[in-house]
mmCIF file of N, CA and C in Angstrom:
data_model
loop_
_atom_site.group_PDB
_atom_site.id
_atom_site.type_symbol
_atom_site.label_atom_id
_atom_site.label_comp_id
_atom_site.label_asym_id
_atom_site.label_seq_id
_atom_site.Cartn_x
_atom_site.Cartn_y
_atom_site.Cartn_z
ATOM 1 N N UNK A 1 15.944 40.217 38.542
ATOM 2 C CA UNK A 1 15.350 39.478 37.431
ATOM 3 C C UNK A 1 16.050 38.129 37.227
ATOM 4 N N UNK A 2 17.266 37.730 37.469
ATOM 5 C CA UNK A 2 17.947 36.741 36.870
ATOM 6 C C UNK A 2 17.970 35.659 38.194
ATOM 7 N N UNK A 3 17.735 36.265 39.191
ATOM 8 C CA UNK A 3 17.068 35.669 40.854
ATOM 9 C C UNK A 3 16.070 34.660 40.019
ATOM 10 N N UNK A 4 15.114 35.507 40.037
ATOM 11 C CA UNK A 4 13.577 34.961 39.410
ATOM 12 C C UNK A 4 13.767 33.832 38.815
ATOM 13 N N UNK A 5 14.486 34.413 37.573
ATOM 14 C CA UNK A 5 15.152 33.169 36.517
ATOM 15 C C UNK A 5 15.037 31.545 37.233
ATOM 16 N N UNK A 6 16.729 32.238 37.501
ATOM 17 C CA UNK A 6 17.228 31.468 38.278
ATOM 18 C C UNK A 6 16.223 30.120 39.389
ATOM 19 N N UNK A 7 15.162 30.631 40.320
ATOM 20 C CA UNK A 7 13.843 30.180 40.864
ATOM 21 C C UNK A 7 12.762 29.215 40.052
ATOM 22 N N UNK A 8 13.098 30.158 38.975
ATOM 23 C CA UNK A 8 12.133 29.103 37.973
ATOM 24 C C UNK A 8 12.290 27.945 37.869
ATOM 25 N N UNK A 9 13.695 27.525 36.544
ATOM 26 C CA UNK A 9 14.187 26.804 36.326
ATOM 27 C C UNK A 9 14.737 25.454 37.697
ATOM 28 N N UNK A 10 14.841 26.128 38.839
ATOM 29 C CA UNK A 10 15.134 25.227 39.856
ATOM 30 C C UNK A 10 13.524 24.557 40.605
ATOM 31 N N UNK A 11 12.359 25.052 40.449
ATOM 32 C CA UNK A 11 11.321 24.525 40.853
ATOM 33 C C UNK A 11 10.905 23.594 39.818
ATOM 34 N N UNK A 12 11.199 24.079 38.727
ATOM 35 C CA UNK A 12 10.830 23.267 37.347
ATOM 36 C C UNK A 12 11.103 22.234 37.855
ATOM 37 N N UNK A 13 12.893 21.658 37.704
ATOM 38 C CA UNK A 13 13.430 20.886 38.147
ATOM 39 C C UNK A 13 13.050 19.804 39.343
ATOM 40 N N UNK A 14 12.852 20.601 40.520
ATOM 41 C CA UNK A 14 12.318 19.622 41.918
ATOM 42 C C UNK A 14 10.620 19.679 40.850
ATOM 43 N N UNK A 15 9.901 19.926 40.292
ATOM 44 C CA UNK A 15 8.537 19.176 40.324
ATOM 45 C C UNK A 15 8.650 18.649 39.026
ATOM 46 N N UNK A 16 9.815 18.448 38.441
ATOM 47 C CA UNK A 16 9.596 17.332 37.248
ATOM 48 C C UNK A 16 8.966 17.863 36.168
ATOM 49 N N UNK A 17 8.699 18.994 35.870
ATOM 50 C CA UNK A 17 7.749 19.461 34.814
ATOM 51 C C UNK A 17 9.185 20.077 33.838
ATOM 52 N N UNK A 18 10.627 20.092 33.973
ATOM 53 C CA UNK A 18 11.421 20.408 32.897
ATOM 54 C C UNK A 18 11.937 19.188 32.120
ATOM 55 N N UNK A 19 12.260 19.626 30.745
ATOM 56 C CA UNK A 19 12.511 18.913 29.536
ATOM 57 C C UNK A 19 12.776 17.355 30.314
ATOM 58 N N UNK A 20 12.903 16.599 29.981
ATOM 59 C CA UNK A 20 13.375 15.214 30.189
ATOM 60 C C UNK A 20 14.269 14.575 29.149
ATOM 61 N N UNK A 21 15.540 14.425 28.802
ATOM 62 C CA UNK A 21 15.982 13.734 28.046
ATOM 63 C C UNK A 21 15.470 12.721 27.014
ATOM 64 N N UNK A 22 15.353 12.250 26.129
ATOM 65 C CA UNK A 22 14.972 11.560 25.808
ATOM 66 C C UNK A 22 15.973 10.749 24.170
ATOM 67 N N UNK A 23 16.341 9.536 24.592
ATOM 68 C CA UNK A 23 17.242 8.433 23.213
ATOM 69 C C UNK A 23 16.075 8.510 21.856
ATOM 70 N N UNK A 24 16.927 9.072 20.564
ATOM 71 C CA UNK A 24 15.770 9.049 19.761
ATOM 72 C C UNK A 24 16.863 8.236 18.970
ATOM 73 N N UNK A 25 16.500 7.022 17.888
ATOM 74 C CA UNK A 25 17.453 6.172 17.078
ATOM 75 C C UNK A 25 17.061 6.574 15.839
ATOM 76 N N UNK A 26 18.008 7.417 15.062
ATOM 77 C CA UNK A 26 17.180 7.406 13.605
ATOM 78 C C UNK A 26 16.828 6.579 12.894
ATOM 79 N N UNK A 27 16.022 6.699 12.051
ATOM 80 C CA UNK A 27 16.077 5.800 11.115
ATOM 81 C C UNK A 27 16.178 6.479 9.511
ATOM 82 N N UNK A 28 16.478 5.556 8.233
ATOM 83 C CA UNK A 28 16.705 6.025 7.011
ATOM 84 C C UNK A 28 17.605 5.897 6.950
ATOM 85 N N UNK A 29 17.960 6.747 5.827
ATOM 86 C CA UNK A 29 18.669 6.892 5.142
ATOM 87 C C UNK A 29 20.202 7.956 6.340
ATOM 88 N N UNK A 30 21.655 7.074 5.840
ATOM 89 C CA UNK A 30 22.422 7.503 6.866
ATOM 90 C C UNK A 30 23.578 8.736 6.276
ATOM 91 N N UNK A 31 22.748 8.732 4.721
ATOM 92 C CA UNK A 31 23.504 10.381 4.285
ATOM 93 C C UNK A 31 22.565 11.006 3.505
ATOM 94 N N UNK A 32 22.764 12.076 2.527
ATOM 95 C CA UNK A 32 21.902 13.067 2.134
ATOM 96 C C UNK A 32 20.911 11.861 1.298
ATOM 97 N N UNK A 33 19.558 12.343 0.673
ATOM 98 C CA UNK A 33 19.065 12.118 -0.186
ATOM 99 C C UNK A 33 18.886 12.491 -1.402
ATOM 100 N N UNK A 34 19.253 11.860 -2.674
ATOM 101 C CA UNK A 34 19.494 12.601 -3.793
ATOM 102 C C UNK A 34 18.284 12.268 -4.850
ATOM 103 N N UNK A 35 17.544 11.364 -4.713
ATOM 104 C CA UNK A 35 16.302 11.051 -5.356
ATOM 105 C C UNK A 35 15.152 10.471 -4.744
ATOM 106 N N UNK A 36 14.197 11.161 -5.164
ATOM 107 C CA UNK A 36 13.109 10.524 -4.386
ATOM 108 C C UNK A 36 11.819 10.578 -5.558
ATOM 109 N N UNK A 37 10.733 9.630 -5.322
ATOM 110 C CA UNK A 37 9.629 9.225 -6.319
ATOM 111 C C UNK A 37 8.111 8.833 -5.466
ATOM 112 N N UNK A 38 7.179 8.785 -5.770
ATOM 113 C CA UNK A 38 5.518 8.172 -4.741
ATOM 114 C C UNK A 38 5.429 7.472 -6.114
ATOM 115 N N UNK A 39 4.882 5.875 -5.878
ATOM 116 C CA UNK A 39 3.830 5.502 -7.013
ATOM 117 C C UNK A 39 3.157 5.937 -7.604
ATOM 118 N N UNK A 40 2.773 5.831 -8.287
ATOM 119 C CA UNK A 40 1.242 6.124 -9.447
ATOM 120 C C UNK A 40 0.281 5.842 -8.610
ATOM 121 N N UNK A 41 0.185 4.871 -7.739
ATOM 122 C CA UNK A 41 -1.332 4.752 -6.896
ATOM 123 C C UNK A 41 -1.152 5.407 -5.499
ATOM 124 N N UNK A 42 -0.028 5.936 -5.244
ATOM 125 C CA UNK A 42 0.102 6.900 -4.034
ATOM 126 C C UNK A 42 0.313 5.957 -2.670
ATOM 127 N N UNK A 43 0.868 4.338 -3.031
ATOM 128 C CA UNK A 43 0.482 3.512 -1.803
ATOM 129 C C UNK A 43 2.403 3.474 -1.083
ATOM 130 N N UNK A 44 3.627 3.713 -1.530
ATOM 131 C CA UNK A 44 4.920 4.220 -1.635
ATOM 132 C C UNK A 44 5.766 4.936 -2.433
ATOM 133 N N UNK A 45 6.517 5.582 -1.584
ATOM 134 C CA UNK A 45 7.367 6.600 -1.733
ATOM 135 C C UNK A 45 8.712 5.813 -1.634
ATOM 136 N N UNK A 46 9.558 5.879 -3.012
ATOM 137 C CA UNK A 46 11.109 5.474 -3.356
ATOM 138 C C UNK A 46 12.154 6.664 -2.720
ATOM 139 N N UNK A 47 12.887 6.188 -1.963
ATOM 140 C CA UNK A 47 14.026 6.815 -1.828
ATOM 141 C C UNK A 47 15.334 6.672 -2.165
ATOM 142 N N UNK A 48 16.036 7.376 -2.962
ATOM 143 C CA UNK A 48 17.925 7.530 -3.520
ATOM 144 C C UNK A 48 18.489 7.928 -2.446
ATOM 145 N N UNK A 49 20.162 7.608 -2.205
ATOM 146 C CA UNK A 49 20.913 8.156 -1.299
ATOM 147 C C UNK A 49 22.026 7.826 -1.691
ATOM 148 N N UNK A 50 22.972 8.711 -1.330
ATOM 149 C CA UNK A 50 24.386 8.880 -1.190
ATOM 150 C C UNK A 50 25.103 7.683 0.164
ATOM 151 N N UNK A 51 24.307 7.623 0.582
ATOM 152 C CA UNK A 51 24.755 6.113 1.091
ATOM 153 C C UNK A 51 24.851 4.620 1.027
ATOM 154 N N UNK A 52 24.648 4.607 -0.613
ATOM 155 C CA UNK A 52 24.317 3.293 -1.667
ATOM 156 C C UNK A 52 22.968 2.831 -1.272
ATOM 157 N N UNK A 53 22.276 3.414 -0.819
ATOM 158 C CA UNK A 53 20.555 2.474 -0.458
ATOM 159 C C UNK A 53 19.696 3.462 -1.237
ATOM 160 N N UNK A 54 18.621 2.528 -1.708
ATOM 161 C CA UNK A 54 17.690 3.198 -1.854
ATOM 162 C C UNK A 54 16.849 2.396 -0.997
ATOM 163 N N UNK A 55 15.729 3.237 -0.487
ATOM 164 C CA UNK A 55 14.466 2.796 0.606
ATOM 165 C C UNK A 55 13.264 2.893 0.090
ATOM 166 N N UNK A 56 11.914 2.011 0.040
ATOM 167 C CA UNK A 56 10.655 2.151 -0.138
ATOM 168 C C UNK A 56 10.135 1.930 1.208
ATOM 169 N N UNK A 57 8.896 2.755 1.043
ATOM 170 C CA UNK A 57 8.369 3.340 2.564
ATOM 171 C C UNK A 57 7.000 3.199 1.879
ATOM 172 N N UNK A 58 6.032 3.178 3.121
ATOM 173 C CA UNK A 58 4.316 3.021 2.898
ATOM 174 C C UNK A 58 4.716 4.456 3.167
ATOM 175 N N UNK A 59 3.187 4.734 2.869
ATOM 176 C CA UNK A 59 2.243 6.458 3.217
ATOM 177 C C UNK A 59 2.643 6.735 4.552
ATOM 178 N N UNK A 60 2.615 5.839 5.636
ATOM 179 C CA UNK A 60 2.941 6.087 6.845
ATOM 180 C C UNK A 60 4.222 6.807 7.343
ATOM 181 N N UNK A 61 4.981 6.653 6.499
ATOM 182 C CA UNK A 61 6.421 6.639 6.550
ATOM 183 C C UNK A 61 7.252 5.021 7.442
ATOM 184 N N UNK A 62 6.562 4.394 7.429
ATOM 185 C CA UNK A 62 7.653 2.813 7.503
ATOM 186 C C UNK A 62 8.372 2.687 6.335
ATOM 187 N N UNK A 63 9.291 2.092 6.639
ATOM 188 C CA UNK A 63 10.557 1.262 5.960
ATOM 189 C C UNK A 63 9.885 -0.067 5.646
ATOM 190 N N UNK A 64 10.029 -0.316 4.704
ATOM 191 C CA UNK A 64 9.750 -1.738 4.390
ATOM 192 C C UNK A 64 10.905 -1.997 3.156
ATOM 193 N N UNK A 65 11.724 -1.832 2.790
ATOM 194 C CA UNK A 65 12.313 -2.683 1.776
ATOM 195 C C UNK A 65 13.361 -1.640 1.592
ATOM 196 N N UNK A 66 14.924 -2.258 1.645
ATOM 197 C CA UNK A 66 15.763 -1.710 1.147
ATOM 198 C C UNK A 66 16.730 -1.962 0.455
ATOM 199 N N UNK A 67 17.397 -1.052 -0.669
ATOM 200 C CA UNK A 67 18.114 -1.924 -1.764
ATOM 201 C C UNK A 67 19.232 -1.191 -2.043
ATOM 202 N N UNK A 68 19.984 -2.276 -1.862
ATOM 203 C CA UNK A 68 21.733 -1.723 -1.483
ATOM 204 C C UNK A 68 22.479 -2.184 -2.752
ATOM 205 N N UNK A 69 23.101 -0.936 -3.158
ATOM 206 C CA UNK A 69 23.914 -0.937 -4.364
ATOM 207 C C UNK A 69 25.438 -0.961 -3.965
ATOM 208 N N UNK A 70 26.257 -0.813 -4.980
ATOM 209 C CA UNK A 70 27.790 -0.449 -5.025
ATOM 210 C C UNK A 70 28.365 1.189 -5.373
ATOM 211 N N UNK A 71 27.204 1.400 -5.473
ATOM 212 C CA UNK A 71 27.301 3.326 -5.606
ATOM 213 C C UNK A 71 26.372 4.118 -4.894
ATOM 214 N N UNK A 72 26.463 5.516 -5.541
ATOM 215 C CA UNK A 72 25.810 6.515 -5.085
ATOM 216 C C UNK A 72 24.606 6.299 -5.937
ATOM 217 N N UNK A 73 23.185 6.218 -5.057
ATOM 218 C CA UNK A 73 22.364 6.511 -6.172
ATOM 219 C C UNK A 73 21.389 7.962 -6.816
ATOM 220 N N UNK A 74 21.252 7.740 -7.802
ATOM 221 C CA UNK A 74 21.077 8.577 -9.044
ATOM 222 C C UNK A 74 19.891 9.295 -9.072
ATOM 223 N N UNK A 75 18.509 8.305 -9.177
ATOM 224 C CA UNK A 75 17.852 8.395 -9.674
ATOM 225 C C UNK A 75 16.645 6.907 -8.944
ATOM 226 N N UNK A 76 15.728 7.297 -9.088
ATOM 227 C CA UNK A 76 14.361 5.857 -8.717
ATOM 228 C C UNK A 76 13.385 6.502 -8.811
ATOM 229 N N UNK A 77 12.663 4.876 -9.342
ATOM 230 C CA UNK A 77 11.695 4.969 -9.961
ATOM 231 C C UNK A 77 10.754 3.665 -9.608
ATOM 232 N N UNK A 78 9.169 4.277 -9.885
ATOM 233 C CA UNK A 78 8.519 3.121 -9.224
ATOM 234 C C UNK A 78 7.810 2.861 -10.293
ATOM 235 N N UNK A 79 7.796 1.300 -10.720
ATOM 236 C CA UNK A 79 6.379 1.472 -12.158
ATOM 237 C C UNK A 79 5.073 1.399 -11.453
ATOM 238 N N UNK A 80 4.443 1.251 -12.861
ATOM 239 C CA UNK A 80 2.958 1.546 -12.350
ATOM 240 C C UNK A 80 2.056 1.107 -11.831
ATOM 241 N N UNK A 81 2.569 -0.728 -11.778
ATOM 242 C CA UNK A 81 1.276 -1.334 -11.008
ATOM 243 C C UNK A 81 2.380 -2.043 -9.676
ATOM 244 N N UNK A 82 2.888 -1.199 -9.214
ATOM 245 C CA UNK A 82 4.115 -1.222 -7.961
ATOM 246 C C UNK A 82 4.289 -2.214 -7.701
ATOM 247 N N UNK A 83 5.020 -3.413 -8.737
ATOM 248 C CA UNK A 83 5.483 -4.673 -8.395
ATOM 249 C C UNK A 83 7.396 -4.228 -8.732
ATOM 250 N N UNK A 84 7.735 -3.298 -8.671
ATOM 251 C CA UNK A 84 9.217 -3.192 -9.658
ATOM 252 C C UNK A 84 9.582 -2.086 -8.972
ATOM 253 N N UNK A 85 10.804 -1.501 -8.815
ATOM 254 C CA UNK A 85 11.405 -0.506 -9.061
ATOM 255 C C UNK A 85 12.853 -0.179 -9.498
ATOM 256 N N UNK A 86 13.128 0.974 -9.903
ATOM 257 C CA UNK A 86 14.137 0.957 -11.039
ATOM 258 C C UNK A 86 15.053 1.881 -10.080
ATOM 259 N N UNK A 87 16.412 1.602 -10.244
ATOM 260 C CA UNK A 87 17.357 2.288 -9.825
ATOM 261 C C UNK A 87 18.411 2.752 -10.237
ATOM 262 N N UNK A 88 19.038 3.861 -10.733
ATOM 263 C CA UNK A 88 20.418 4.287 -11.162
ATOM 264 C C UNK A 88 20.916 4.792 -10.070
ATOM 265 N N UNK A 89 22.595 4.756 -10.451
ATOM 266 C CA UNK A 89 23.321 4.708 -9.499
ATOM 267 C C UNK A 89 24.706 5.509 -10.359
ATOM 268 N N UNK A 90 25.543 6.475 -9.667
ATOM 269 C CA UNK A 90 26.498 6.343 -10.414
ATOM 270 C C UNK A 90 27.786 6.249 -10.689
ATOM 271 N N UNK A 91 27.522 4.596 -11.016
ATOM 272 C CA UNK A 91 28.699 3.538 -11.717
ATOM 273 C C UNK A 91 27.912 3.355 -13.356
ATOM 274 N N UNK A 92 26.849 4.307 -13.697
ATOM 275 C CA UNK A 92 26.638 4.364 -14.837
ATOM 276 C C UNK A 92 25.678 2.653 -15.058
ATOM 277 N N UNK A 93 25.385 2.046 -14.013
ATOM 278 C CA UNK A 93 24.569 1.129 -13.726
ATOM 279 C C UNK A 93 22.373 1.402 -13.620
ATOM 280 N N UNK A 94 21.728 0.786 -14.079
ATOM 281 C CA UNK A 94 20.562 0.742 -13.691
ATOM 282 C C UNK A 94 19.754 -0.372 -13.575
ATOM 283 N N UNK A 95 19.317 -0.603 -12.031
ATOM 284 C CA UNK A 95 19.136 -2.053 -11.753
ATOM 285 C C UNK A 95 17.376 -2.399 -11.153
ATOM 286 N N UNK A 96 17.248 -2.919 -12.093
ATOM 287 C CA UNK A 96 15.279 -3.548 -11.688
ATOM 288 C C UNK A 96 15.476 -4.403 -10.653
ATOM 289 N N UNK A 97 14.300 -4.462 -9.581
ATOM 290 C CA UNK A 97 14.297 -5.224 -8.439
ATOM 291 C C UNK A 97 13.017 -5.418 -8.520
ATOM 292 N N UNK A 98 12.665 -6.266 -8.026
ATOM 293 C CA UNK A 98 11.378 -6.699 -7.571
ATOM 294 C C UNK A 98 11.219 -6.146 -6.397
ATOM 295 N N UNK A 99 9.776 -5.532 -5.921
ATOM 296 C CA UNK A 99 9.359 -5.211 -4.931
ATOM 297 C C UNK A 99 9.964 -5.441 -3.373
ATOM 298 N N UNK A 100 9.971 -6.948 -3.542
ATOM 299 C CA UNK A 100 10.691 -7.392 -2.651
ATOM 300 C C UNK A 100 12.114 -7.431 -2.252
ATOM 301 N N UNK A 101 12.753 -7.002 -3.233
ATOM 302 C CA UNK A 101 14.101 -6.991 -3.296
ATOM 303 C C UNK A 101 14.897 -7.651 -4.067
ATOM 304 N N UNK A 102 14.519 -8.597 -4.994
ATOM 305 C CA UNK A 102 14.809 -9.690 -5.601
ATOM 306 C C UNK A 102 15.811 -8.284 -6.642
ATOM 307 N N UNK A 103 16.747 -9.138 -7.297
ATOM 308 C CA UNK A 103 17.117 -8.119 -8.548
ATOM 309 C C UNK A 103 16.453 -9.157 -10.184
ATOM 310 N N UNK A 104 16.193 -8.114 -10.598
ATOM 311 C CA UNK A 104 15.682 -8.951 -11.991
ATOM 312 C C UNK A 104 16.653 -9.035 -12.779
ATOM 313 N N UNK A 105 17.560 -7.310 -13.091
ATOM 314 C CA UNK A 105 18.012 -7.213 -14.488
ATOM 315 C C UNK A 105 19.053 -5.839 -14.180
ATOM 316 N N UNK A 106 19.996 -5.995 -14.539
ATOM 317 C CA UNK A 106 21.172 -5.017 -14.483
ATOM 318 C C UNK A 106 21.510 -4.663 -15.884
ATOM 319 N N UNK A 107 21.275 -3.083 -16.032
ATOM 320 C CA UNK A 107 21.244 -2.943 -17.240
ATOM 321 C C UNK A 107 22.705 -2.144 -17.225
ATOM 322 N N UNK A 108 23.551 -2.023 -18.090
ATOM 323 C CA UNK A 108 24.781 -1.250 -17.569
ATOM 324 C C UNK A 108 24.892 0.126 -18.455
ATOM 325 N N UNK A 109 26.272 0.771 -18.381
ATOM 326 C CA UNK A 109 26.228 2.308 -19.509
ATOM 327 C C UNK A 109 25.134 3.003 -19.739
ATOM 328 N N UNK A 110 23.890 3.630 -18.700
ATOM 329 C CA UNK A 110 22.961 4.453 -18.759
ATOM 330 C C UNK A 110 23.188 5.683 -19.056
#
């Protein structure tokens, strides 16, 4: 039986039909996730992390915008007509950004 095996796995091999290696690069977030949110119109999904970023992503799952704090974050939030999102973090900080990344307003002691 372990002949056989053995036969298999080596024909596999000479005709190319076994596994092939393959480089996969992650992407995201590069430690746990501790908050996550979808818009009100369902068009992105906010992501928190323990690696000071939070990430907004389309439906697709792309990356499009990421927003790097001085802490761990907390908590996010997307308003409702998805020009904003809100972020805590905790250094007891909560910081509005514009969509784009812009920061509006740092609110502190949350």
């Amino acid at each position: 039986m372990k002949t056989n095996l053995v036969w298999i796995l080596v024909f596999q091999t000479l005709l190319g039909i076994a596994q092939t290696p393959i480089l996969i690069i992650p992407k995201g977030h590069t430690e746990g996730v501790t908050s996550s949110c979808f818009s009100e119109q369902g068009n992105y999904i906010l992501t928190g992390s323990k690696d000071f970023t939070a990430k907004l992503w389309d439906r697709a799952g792309k990356e499009i915008q990421t927003y790097r704090l001085n802490n761990e974050i907390q908590s996010v939030a997307i308003s409702p007509d998805e020009k904003m999102v809100l972020i805590g973090s905790t250094d007891g900080k909560v910081t509005l950004f514009k969509l784009t990344g812009e920061v509006i307003k740092i609110l502190s002691d949350h």
